[in-house]
Amino acid sequence: MTNNLNQNNMKTFRIFILCVLCALTAQAQKQYQLASPDGKLKTTITTGKQLTYDITLDGQQVLEASPLAMTLDNGEVWGEDDKPSKASRKSVNEKVPSPFYRATELLNHYNELTLQFKGFNVIFRAYNDGIAYRFVNKGKKPFNVVNELVDYHFPADGTASVPYVKQRQGQNRWANSFENYYANEPLSKLEKEKLIFLPLVVSMDNNVKVCITEVDLENYPGLYITGQGNTQLTGEFALYPKRTEQGGHNNLQMIVKETENFIAKVDKPRNFPWRVAIVTNDDKKLASTDLGYVLAEPSRLEDISWIKPGKIAWDWWNAWNLDGVDFKTGVNNDTYKAYIDFASKNGIEYVILDEGWAVNKKADLMQVVPEINLEELVAYANGKNVGLVLWAGYHAFNRDMENVCRHYAQMGIKGFKVDFMDRDDQEMTAFNYRAAQTAAKYKLILDLHGTHKPAGLNRTYPNVLNFEGVNGLEQMKWETLRTAQVEYDVMIPFIRQVSGPMDYTQGAMRNAAKGNYYPCYYEPMSQGTRCRQLALYMILESPFNMLCDTPSNYEREQECTDFISAIPTVWEESIVLDGKMGEYIVTARRNGDTWYIGGITNWTSRDLEIDLSFLGDKAYTGKLFKDGVNAHRIGRDYKSEAIKAKKGDKVKIHLAPGGGFALVLK
């Protein structure tokens, strides 16, 4: 009897202890729910031993509980064994101005949860198309960030569309130009030894897609992703440079030779970048998301009236070619005067002097080659109502930024295309903002070529009109026949363009049907049809947009040139009408009362029906450019025809393999 009582007492005691432990665990761990304004997208945030969040869409698990943390060099680990002292919520529904972008203004509609901890906050936002979070430092004491834990735990083995870093011989693993085609592989089969740069997309059941990116990347290293051989993705960051040496392309780069054992220096209270997961089961919504813009810091420029977007006659891709002239073309005043004449005649706002106008391998933008008289060219261009833009290598621009900007602004130069940064460690992302600020001081526009994705900089400094971070048409000068440019073109509107505008440099007049392409450095060509090149001016976002081909080719193709010249580079309204990532896309954009509509396909021919229900209540007339009947064999074959249309009409268009169409309605 006594033994039975003892056993019962012990059992009761164990149950009591378990209850206490469960209560303590529950007390230590706390959960917070946050839902999008439409209630379809939800995240559960758990605090305690580990700070985690998950994501569901319409009840489907999209992301399992994934940890986030930040490790400091003082031994603190934000997000581990942390209990928030306060949780606050707010909802925002506003319109934000978006000059020089896809619309006059954008909707910024979200629910927000802020968790306050000792020394730091974590902010979560739920939009209808994504979940974002960021760390915020509240302390005034300086410290270094040793690492930031960024993990994505997917519930199943989805398909990842990822751009791998192309490893550079003799440089660290983070040195790259942020250019590559997309590999489409199961999460579990991603190459673990290779870094992936952002954005990337993971495709899951029920057509759910998760696009991973970051926004507000100021003075902090960019995020890379690595596969883990399972359904998990893990973040990695470039270490802070300890020692750099001049070198690289024409001695215009600073190559990192040694690194510190931390990723970032912090010397004051600050916000860290937003970690963004865009989530949708509609490909059109993925291509339409505005999170890359609305999450960024608002403009720091009070006056933007002087910023003039537009198109640029570009010299480098076509190797300064002109035919039928009586002078030797190249980097000289005669060539650039011909480009200026072409731009003026066709209403093109700018001419760029790409690499070659400054003395080679000197990294000194004050040393101009003797073949160029810049003052004479500026005066000539001004008389033709054309602005001049100068190419600048990173080191040459960075080492003398203030003087260079002041000098050339006084001369009448309108801006710079800065190239070959090829890094996104903290030192380099800080450079991008400093360059933007300095250029704005002297009313100069910037095209940050040779850099990473925009990540919101174009909102904060609207004078930065364009960015590369894209495997653009320049690759067609040297890529092999196996290159996947046509397939790439129907991926980037759903992936890279999510982050903002891109300097893709379309407009080729030599167009190769499938099987006809070959690399040609001095007379390059595009893959796909002529109409594809026209359509890219509507599909791709680029407030500072190149015409890549030679004026001589454009003059032989005046109908196409007239069409390109009339296309705006900024828009009052944009609509993705149809599309499927990796297959095709159709986009409509409005400027004033005029609509511009473009569509492209992969190497599969396609019949599309364009629903014009978005038109205003008036009769429209316009012009349609479509692939010619022989465009599958002769890429330049196209047909143009006048068209009448009204709201609700449906236009049927056939696209050749690698083809496209372009339609303007007034």
XYZ file of C-alpha atoms in Angstrom:
666
model
C 0.000 0.000 0.000
C 2.802 2.388 0.978
C 4.710 1.596 -2.225
C 1.638 2.381 -4.297
C 1.232 5.705 -2.535
C 4.895 6.580 -3.143
C 4.577 5.693 -6.799
C 1.471 7.816 -7.143
C 3.174 10.704 -5.401
C 6.197 10.440 -7.700
C 3.939 10.342 -10.740
C 2.078 13.412 -9.493
C 5.376 15.155 -8.838
C 6.649 14.426 -12.353
C 3.443 15.742 -13.852
C 3.793 18.845 -11.707
C 7.392 19.392 -12.849
C 6.415 18.921 -16.490
C 3.617 21.442 -16.076
C 6.018 23.911 -14.506
C 8.557 23.403 -17.279
C 5.891 23.832 -19.930
C 4.665 26.974 -18.239
C 8.199 28.351 -18.025
C 8.838 27.508 -21.677
C 5.587 29.137 -22.666
C 6.535 32.135 -20.579
C 9.998 32.265 -22.138
C 8.612 31.850 -25.637
C 6.032 34.211 -26.948
C 4.321 34.342 -30.320
C 3.043 37.269 -32.319
C 0.883 37.083 -35.427
C 0.996 39.608 -38.241
C -1.199 39.508 -41.330
C -1.232 41.418 -44.593
C -3.984 44.015 -45.094
C -6.004 41.522 -47.190
C -5.449 38.781 -44.597
C -4.062 36.242 -47.079
C -0.398 36.468 -46.133
C 0.531 35.771 -42.505
C 3.626 35.434 -40.388
C 4.066 34.072 -36.882
C 7.005 35.537 -34.975
C 8.361 33.571 -32.010
C 10.671 35.052 -29.382
C 12.624 33.301 -26.651
C 15.551 30.970 -27.094
C 15.548 31.893 -30.794
C 13.834 34.642 -32.771
C 12.008 33.083 -35.733
C 9.315 33.872 -38.268
C 7.332 31.851 -40.772
C 5.057 32.662 -43.727
C 1.739 31.228 -44.903
C -0.278 32.193 -47.977
C -3.989 31.315 -47.874
C -3.153 28.753 -45.217
C -0.357 27.093 -47.250
C 2.973 26.931 -45.448
C 5.430 28.840 -47.593
C 8.262 29.274 -45.126
C 8.767 27.273 -41.961
C 10.024 28.886 -38.772
C 13.287 30.522 -39.837
C 15.765 32.107 -37.409
C 17.153 35.617 -37.537
C 19.936 36.991 -35.399
C 22.836 39.428 -35.370
C 26.152 38.684 -33.645
C 28.210 41.620 -32.329
C 31.892 41.713 -31.457
C 31.072 42.510 -27.822
C 29.600 39.047 -27.404
C 25.953 40.040 -27.754
C 23.712 38.015 -30.033
C 20.536 39.857 -30.937
C 17.666 37.415 -31.332
C 18.911 34.673 -28.985
C 17.461 34.350 -25.486
C 15.868 37.762 -25.902
C 12.537 38.796 -24.469
C 10.894 41.907 -25.934
C 10.033 44.621 -23.452
C 7.300 46.015 -25.663
C 5.403 45.183 -28.842
C 3.707 47.903 -30.852
C 1.614 47.778 -34.008
C 0.525 50.161 -36.694
C -1.147 50.089 -40.091
C -0.210 52.349 -42.992
C -2.149 52.977 -46.184
C -0.633 55.774 -48.232
C 0.522 56.792 -51.675
C 4.206 57.633 -52.095
C 5.612 59.669 -54.983
C 7.765 57.653 -57.378
C 9.358 59.989 -59.910
C 11.377 58.436 -62.724
C 9.837 55.019 -62.144
C 6.980 52.789 -63.317
C 4.186 55.038 -62.038
C 3.627 58.574 -60.776
C 2.902 57.237 -57.298
C 2.841 53.840 -55.620
C 0.642 52.308 -52.939
C 2.410 51.708 -49.624
C -0.081 49.574 -47.681
C 1.075 47.368 -44.811
C 0.629 46.202 -41.231
C 3.652 46.547 -38.957
C 4.854 44.963 -35.729
C 7.808 46.393 -33.796
C 9.416 44.282 -31.070
C 11.544 46.319 -28.676
C 14.502 44.617 -27.020
C 17.356 45.909 -24.917
C 19.547 47.900 -27.301
C 17.725 46.990 -30.500
C 14.373 46.609 -32.234
C 13.136 44.221 -34.866
C 10.468 45.511 -37.241
C 8.203 43.225 -39.257
C 5.948 44.374 -42.078
C 3.245 42.436 -43.871
C 2.217 43.616 -47.321
C -0.312 41.927 -49.586
C 2.594 40.643 -51.647
C 5.353 40.086 -49.136
C 6.839 39.926 -45.647
C 9.812 42.063 -44.647
C 11.842 42.487 -41.472
C 14.838 44.520 -40.325
C 17.019 45.019 -37.265
C 17.348 48.516 -35.771
C 20.253 49.565 -33.552
C 19.204 51.898 -30.735
C 22.561 52.139 -28.910
C 25.104 54.931 -29.288
C 28.192 52.818 -28.526
C 30.241 51.745 -31.588
C 30.499 48.034 -32.375
C 31.197 45.668 -35.241
C 28.742 43.180 -36.690
C 30.501 39.814 -36.763
C 27.674 38.148 -38.679
C 23.960 38.273 -39.372
C 21.964 35.039 -39.396
C 19.596 34.984 -42.381
C 17.959 31.603 -42.953
C 15.079 30.458 -45.123
C 13.574 27.082 -44.190
C 11.254 25.914 -46.938
C 8.722 23.154 -46.231
C 9.460 21.218 -49.428
C 12.014 20.884 -52.202
C 10.912 23.649 -54.547
C 12.657 24.814 -57.701
C 15.133 27.650 -57.214
C 15.915 30.128 -60.002
C 19.276 31.527 -58.966
C 22.173 33.560 -60.396
C 25.466 32.119 -59.187
C 28.475 34.314 -58.550
C 31.132 33.810 -61.211
C 34.247 33.212 -59.131
C 37.176 35.439 -60.116
C 40.657 33.995 -60.139
C 42.941 35.575 -57.556
C 40.136 37.446 -55.758
C 37.974 36.643 -52.771
C 34.706 34.781 -53.175
C 32.558 37.928 -53.033
C 34.213 39.764 -55.949
C 31.884 39.685 -58.924
C 30.026 41.781 -61.498
C 26.541 40.561 -60.461
C 25.948 39.162 -63.932
C 24.902 35.611 -64.779
C 22.114 33.587 -66.285
C 19.644 31.797 -64.004
C 20.150 28.191 -63.027
C 16.840 26.400 -62.372
C 17.483 23.630 -59.858
C 15.801 21.925 -56.886
C 16.684 23.572 -53.583
C 18.404 20.393 -52.489
C 20.610 20.309 -55.602
C 21.986 23.861 -55.428
C 25.781 23.926 -55.589
C 26.778 24.415 -51.942
C 30.229 25.773 -52.717
C 28.863 28.594 -54.901
C 27.472 31.920 -53.744
C 24.147 33.169 -55.105
C 23.488 36.884 -55.450
C 20.049 38.480 -55.127
C 17.271 38.534 -56.115
C 16.370 34.857 -56.479
C 13.050 33.004 -56.753
C 11.867 29.713 -55.259
C 8.860 28.098 -56.977
C 6.608 25.865 -54.874
C 3.330 23.956 -55.124
C 0.201 25.755 -56.377
C 2.389 28.135 -58.422
C 3.506 29.901 -55.243
C 6.691 31.845 -55.804
C 8.952 33.371 -53.164
C 11.331 36.077 -54.323
C 14.122 36.794 -51.845
C 15.778 40.191 -51.935
C 16.848 43.093 -49.729
C 16.049 46.802 -49.654
C 17.683 49.892 -48.138
C 21.186 48.504 -48.531
C 23.030 51.535 -47.149
C 26.469 51.252 -45.562
C 26.117 47.511 -45.028
C 27.285 44.486 -47.027
C 24.957 42.855 -49.529
C 23.376 39.499 -48.791
C 24.449 36.338 -50.599
C 22.711 32.980 -50.355
C 24.100 29.458 -50.260
C 22.313 26.129 -50.679
C 22.673 23.562 -47.886
C 21.885 20.334 -49.710
C 18.340 20.323 -48.334
C 15.379 22.724 -48.357
C 17.225 25.426 -46.447
C 18.939 28.547 -47.771
C 21.491 30.395 -45.644
C 22.847 33.907 -45.900
C 26.463 35.014 -46.204
C 28.084 38.458 -46.284
C 31.349 39.860 -47.568
C 33.826 40.532 -44.787
C 34.937 44.130 -44.241
C 38.019 45.030 -46.332
C 41.214 45.350 -44.318
C 43.602 45.983 -47.199
C 42.913 46.811 -50.844
C 45.205 47.268 -53.849
C 44.660 49.126 -57.077
C 44.294 46.735 -59.990
C 41.677 44.891 -61.991
C 40.297 46.260 -65.243
C 42.730 48.928 -66.505
C 43.786 49.624 -62.921
C 40.366 51.113 -62.235
C 39.395 48.811 -59.394
C 40.377 48.300 -55.789
C 40.951 44.613 -55.167
C 40.420 43.310 -51.634
C 43.590 41.538 -50.476
C 42.843 41.099 -46.776
C 39.652 41.183 -44.763
C 38.645 41.799 -41.174
C 36.848 39.183 -39.066
C 33.580 41.128 -39.154
C 31.132 42.272 -41.847
C 30.238 45.815 -40.799
C 31.206 48.734 -38.583
C 28.441 50.516 -36.661
C 29.146 53.833 -34.946
C 25.670 55.215 -34.222
C 21.974 54.307 -34.079
C 20.867 53.039 -37.468
C 18.461 50.901 -39.464
C 19.780 47.767 -41.091
C 18.566 46.563 -44.510
C 15.139 45.059 -44.989
C 15.111 41.297 -45.569
C 12.285 40.793 -48.033
C 10.305 37.728 -49.106
C 7.887 38.574 -51.899
C 5.193 35.883 -51.975
C 2.511 35.349 -54.602
C 0.759 32.626 -56.591
C 0.352 34.942 -59.575
C 3.406 35.541 -61.770
C 1.973 38.858 -62.944
C 1.937 40.140 -59.354
C 5.560 39.105 -58.913
C 6.540 41.192 -61.939
C 4.387 44.069 -60.617
C 5.563 44.253 -57.003
C 6.650 47.647 -55.705
C 8.320 46.455 -52.495
C 11.790 47.191 -53.848
C 10.799 50.867 -53.967
C 8.321 51.523 -51.145
C 10.523 49.891 -48.471
C 13.406 52.216 -49.301
C 14.153 55.472 -47.501
C 12.318 58.456 -49.052
C 14.148 60.928 -51.249
C 16.823 63.016 -49.563
C 16.757 65.569 -52.377
C 14.453 68.536 -51.876
C 14.704 69.666 -55.485
C 14.565 67.116 -58.278
C 13.408 69.464 -61.022
C 16.862 69.402 -62.621
C 16.901 65.588 -63.019
C 16.186 64.703 -66.615
C 15.682 61.054 -67.534
C 15.859 60.008 -71.165
C 17.515 57.898 -73.826
C 21.185 57.769 -74.719
C 23.019 57.141 -77.954
C 25.682 54.648 -76.848
C 29.079 54.233 -78.469
C 30.743 51.224 -76.838
C 28.517 48.260 -77.776
C 28.737 49.048 -81.473
C 32.472 49.854 -81.247
C 32.054 53.505 -82.305
C 31.010 52.272 -85.769
C 29.789 54.592 -88.475
C 29.850 53.856 -92.174
C 29.612 56.198 -95.116
C 31.619 58.932 -93.381
C 34.873 60.550 -94.478
C 36.760 60.203 -91.177
C 38.129 57.319 -89.160
C 35.677 56.470 -86.428
C 36.700 55.922 -82.831
C 37.296 57.969 -79.715
C 37.550 61.380 -81.351
C 35.526 64.556 -81.772
C 34.396 63.771 -85.327
C 32.779 60.518 -84.195
C 31.068 62.083 -81.216
C 29.795 65.011 -83.263
C 28.173 62.463 -85.587
C 26.569 60.751 -82.583
C 25.370 64.128 -81.317
C 23.898 64.934 -84.740
C 22.081 61.599 -84.719
C 20.734 62.157 -81.210
C 19.578 65.679 -82.016
C 17.852 64.630 -85.238
C 15.937 61.843 -83.467
C 15.052 63.581 -80.217
C 17.426 61.504 -78.098
C 18.358 63.342 -74.934
C 21.950 62.194 -74.338
C 25.159 60.913 -75.871
C 27.587 59.010 -73.686
C 31.360 58.989 -73.999
C 32.126 55.518 -72.745
C 35.526 54.134 -71.784
C 38.371 55.667 -73.772
C 37.958 59.437 -73.405
C 40.274 59.560 -70.348
C 43.893 58.410 -70.570
C 44.030 54.651 -70.089
C 45.457 53.069 -66.914
C 45.966 56.375 -65.148
C 42.798 56.274 -63.028
C 42.696 60.039 -63.422
C 39.592 61.615 -64.921
C 41.373 64.929 -65.343
C 43.633 63.438 -68.034
C 41.704 63.548 -71.318
C 43.110 61.815 -74.413
C 44.420 64.286 -77.071
C 41.850 63.064 -79.620
C 39.044 64.535 -77.504
C 38.257 68.201 -76.884
C 35.543 68.039 -74.257
C 34.814 71.753 -74.091
C 34.240 71.796 -77.844
C 31.965 68.743 -77.665
C 29.914 70.199 -74.801
C 29.379 73.435 -76.720
C 28.448 71.485 -79.855
C 26.022 69.254 -77.947
C 24.429 72.213 -76.166
C 23.755 73.813 -79.529
C 21.956 70.623 -80.573
C 19.975 70.290 -77.298
C 21.830 67.099 -76.396
C 23.432 66.362 -73.014
C 26.787 64.604 -72.609
C 27.497 61.885 -70.055
C 30.962 60.540 -69.192
C 32.009 57.008 -68.325
C 34.169 56.691 -65.198
C 36.015 53.764 -63.674
C 35.338 53.270 -59.964
C 38.764 54.126 -58.538
C 39.241 57.135 -60.780
C 35.876 58.502 -59.679
C 36.191 57.613 -56.004
C 39.688 58.952 -55.408
C 38.808 62.476 -56.597
C 35.007 62.498 -56.482
C 34.362 66.033 -55.273
C 36.816 67.657 -57.679
C 35.686 65.538 -60.637
C 32.017 66.326 -60.083
C 32.656 70.033 -59.582
C 34.932 70.347 -62.614
C 32.757 68.533 -65.116
C 29.503 70.023 -63.861
C 30.997 73.473 -64.428
C 32.008 72.385 -67.922
C 28.408 71.371 -68.702
C 28.596 67.582 -68.424
C 25.231 66.174 -67.280
C 26.298 63.055 -65.427
C 28.475 59.967 -65.078
C 28.252 56.275 -65.784
C 30.410 54.746 -63.023
C 31.702 51.243 -63.656
C 33.674 48.299 -62.259
C 32.821 48.534 -58.587
C 32.332 44.732 -58.654
C 31.879 44.462 -54.887
C 29.128 44.993 -52.344
C 30.991 44.906 -49.030
C 30.222 47.707 -46.592
C 32.912 49.946 -48.052
C 31.391 49.691 -51.519
C 27.726 50.115 -50.611
C 28.734 53.234 -48.688
C 30.485 54.467 -51.839
C 27.271 54.194 -53.865
C 25.426 56.488 -51.470
C 28.331 58.914 -51.216
C 28.564 59.048 -55.012
C 24.843 59.727 -55.268
C 25.013 62.503 -52.682
C 28.061 64.152 -54.223
C 26.665 63.978 -57.750
C 23.382 65.509 -56.569
C 25.286 68.373 -54.975
C 26.501 69.334 -58.459
C 23.226 68.450 -60.218
C 24.658 65.414 -61.954
C 22.788 62.243 -62.834
C 24.345 58.816 -62.289
C 24.215 55.421 -63.938
C 25.848 52.992 -61.487
C 27.089 50.339 -63.859
C 29.255 47.448 -62.650
C 27.322 47.296 -59.383
C 24.729 45.268 -57.538
C 20.930 45.546 -57.673
C 19.419 48.993 -56.870
C 18.064 47.898 -53.443
C 16.160 51.179 -52.991
C 18.914 53.695 -53.749
C 16.932 55.069 -56.695
C 14.198 56.225 -54.310
C 16.541 57.755 -51.757
C 18.620 59.522 -54.420
C 16.465 59.924 -57.545
C 19.440 61.339 -59.473
C 20.710 57.739 -59.670
C 18.642 56.817 -62.689
C 19.968 53.393 -63.535
C 21.951 50.394 -62.349
C 23.462 47.371 -63.974
C 23.498 44.169 -61.908
C 22.029 42.469 -64.961
C 23.403 40.125 -67.616
C 22.500 42.580 -70.339
C 22.878 42.815 -74.091
C 26.551 43.723 -73.839
C 27.188 40.005 -73.354
C 26.219 39.437 -76.987
C 29.582 40.822 -78.095
C 31.364 37.680 -76.896
C 28.964 34.985 -75.669
C 28.928 31.614 -77.419
C 26.106 30.177 -79.465
C 24.945 28.292 -76.384
C 24.159 31.516 -74.515
C 20.701 31.700 -72.988
C 19.874 35.369 -73.520
C 16.368 34.771 -74.893
C 15.467 32.577 -71.910
C 17.069 35.119 -69.580
C 14.949 37.955 -70.982
C 11.736 36.232 -69.842
C 13.172 35.682 -66.348
C 14.473 39.117 -65.386
C 11.092 40.919 -65.263
C 10.099 38.466 -62.513
C 13.431 38.418 -60.636
C 16.055 41.125 -61.174
C 13.566 43.859 -62.060
C 11.837 43.337 -58.722
C 14.718 45.366 -57.245
C 14.419 48.299 -59.623
C 15.595 49.670 -62.978
C 18.407 48.116 -64.952
C 20.881 49.150 -67.589
C 20.199 46.263 -69.972
C 21.091 48.315 -73.107
C 18.617 47.031 -75.703
C 17.928 48.300 -79.218
C 19.984 46.039 -81.529
C 19.229 46.286 -85.245
C 21.125 43.111 -86.161
C 18.831 40.336 -84.979
C 19.533 36.627 -85.104
C 16.821 33.989 -85.303
C 17.458 30.761 -83.416
C 20.633 29.109 -84.632
C 21.872 32.169 -86.521
C 23.640 33.993 -83.696
C 27.400 34.184 -83.403
C 29.564 36.413 -81.225
C 30.961 39.427 -83.033
C 32.758 42.093 -81.023
C 32.766 44.872 -83.628
C 29.375 44.249 -85.257
C 27.366 42.592 -82.488
C 23.866 41.197 -82.816
C 21.010 40.218 -80.538
C 19.326 36.872 -80.122
C 15.692 36.804 -81.194
C 13.692 39.073 -83.456
C 13.664 42.774 -84.225
C 10.283 43.189 -82.553
C 11.711 41.652 -79.410
C 14.219 44.508 -79.239
C 11.437 47.059 -79.649
C 9.308 45.375 -76.990
C 12.136 45.468 -74.425
C 11.726 49.249 -74.199
C 8.315 48.599 -72.625
C 9.110 45.391 -70.754
C 12.238 46.604 -68.988
C 12.353 49.571 -66.609
C 15.113 51.994 -67.390
C 14.737 55.768 -66.833
C 18.147 56.217 -68.441
C 17.879 53.983 -71.477
C 20.549 53.186 -74.053
C 20.205 52.812 -77.794
C 22.977 50.271 -78.143
C 23.455 50.142 -81.912
C 25.344 52.411 -84.280
C 23.652 55.522 -85.706
C 24.315 54.146 -89.194
C 22.204 51.065 -88.488
C 19.441 53.157 -86.969
C 19.397 55.447 -90.000
C 18.939 52.398 -92.244
C 16.029 51.363 -90.030
C 14.345 54.724 -89.607
C 10.867 53.329 -88.932
C 12.139 51.391 -85.924
C 14.302 54.326 -84.852
C 11.326 56.676 -84.932
C 9.408 54.260 -82.741
C 12.221 53.852 -80.190
C 12.902 57.586 -80.071
C 9.287 58.321 -79.180
C 9.112 55.838 -76.287
C 9.234 57.552 -72.871
C 11.558 56.299 -70.147
C 9.297 57.142 -67.179
C 5.647 56.272 -66.767
C 2.462 57.424 -65.090
C 1.029 53.905 -64.958
C 2.290 50.374 -65.606
C 0.331 47.105 -65.854
C 1.661 43.590 -66.361
C -1.137 42.201 -68.524
C 0.002 38.621 -68.811
C 3.032 36.489 -68.191
C 4.628 33.351 -66.861
C 8.166 33.384 -65.522
C 10.557 31.822 -67.975
C 8.024 31.723 -70.808
C 6.576 35.123 -71.767
C 5.446 38.520 -70.514
C 3.204 41.340 -71.766
C 3.439 44.808 -70.192
C 1.471 48.011 -70.805
C 2.713 51.434 -69.738
C 1.053 54.828 -69.971
C 2.568 58.255 -70.460
C -0.068 60.980 -70.713
C -2.888 59.600 -72.847
C -0.630 57.274 -74.807
C -0.235 53.576 -74.067
C 2.840 51.546 -74.987
C 2.437 47.769 -74.915
C 5.186 45.208 -75.411
C 5.430 41.443 -75.236
C 8.203 38.869 -75.615
C 8.433 35.073 -75.588
C 11.147 32.480 -75.086
C 12.264 30.254 -77.951
C 8.702 28.890 -78.153
C 6.450 30.561 -80.732
C 3.281 31.802 -79.124
C -0.163 33.187 -79.972
C -1.282 35.887 -77.558
C -4.580 37.680 -77.110
C -4.105 41.149 -75.665
C -7.107 42.316 -73.638
C -7.426 46.104 -73.920
C -9.925 46.500 -71.067
C -7.510 48.887 -69.319
C -7.867 51.590 -71.997
C -9.682 54.845 -71.373
C -13.096 55.651 -72.750
C -12.057 56.968 -76.151
C -11.158 55.720 -79.590
C -7.451 54.973 -80.027
C -5.296 54.838 -83.105
C -1.790 53.550 -83.230
C 0.832 51.326 -84.740
C 1.643 47.660 -84.214
C 5.062 46.126 -84.825
C 4.913 42.342 -85.036
C 7.176 39.509 -86.103
C 7.195 38.946 -89.860
C 6.078 35.675 -91.366
C 9.742 34.682 -91.835
C 11.034 35.988 -88.511
C 11.700 32.417 -87.371
C 14.499 32.323 -89.976
C 15.364 36.004 -90.427
C 15.345 37.801 -87.090
C 15.044 41.289 -88.572
C 11.827 40.406 -90.430
C 8.901 42.403 -89.072
C 5.659 43.973 -90.176
C 4.159 47.256 -89.041
C 0.524 48.166 -89.461
C -1.859 50.893 -88.422
C -4.391 49.879 -85.831
C -7.584 51.226 -84.282
C -8.718 50.107 -80.860
C -11.082 50.855 -78.003
C -11.593 49.714 -74.450
C -12.490 46.022 -74.278
C -11.051 45.062 -77.665
C -8.857 41.989 -77.915
C -5.852 41.977 -80.239
C -4.478 38.632 -81.425
C -0.729 38.551 -82.123
C 1.598 35.732 -83.185
C 5.116 35.732 -81.738
C 7.902 33.908 -83.549
C 10.447 31.869 -81.555
C 12.451 34.443 -79.585
C 9.958 37.006 -80.834
C 7.987 39.939 -79.584
C 5.603 42.734 -80.435
C 5.336 46.452 -79.738
C 2.146 48.492 -79.878
C 1.535 52.201 -79.346
C -2.011 53.545 -78.910
C -2.871 57.247 -78.740
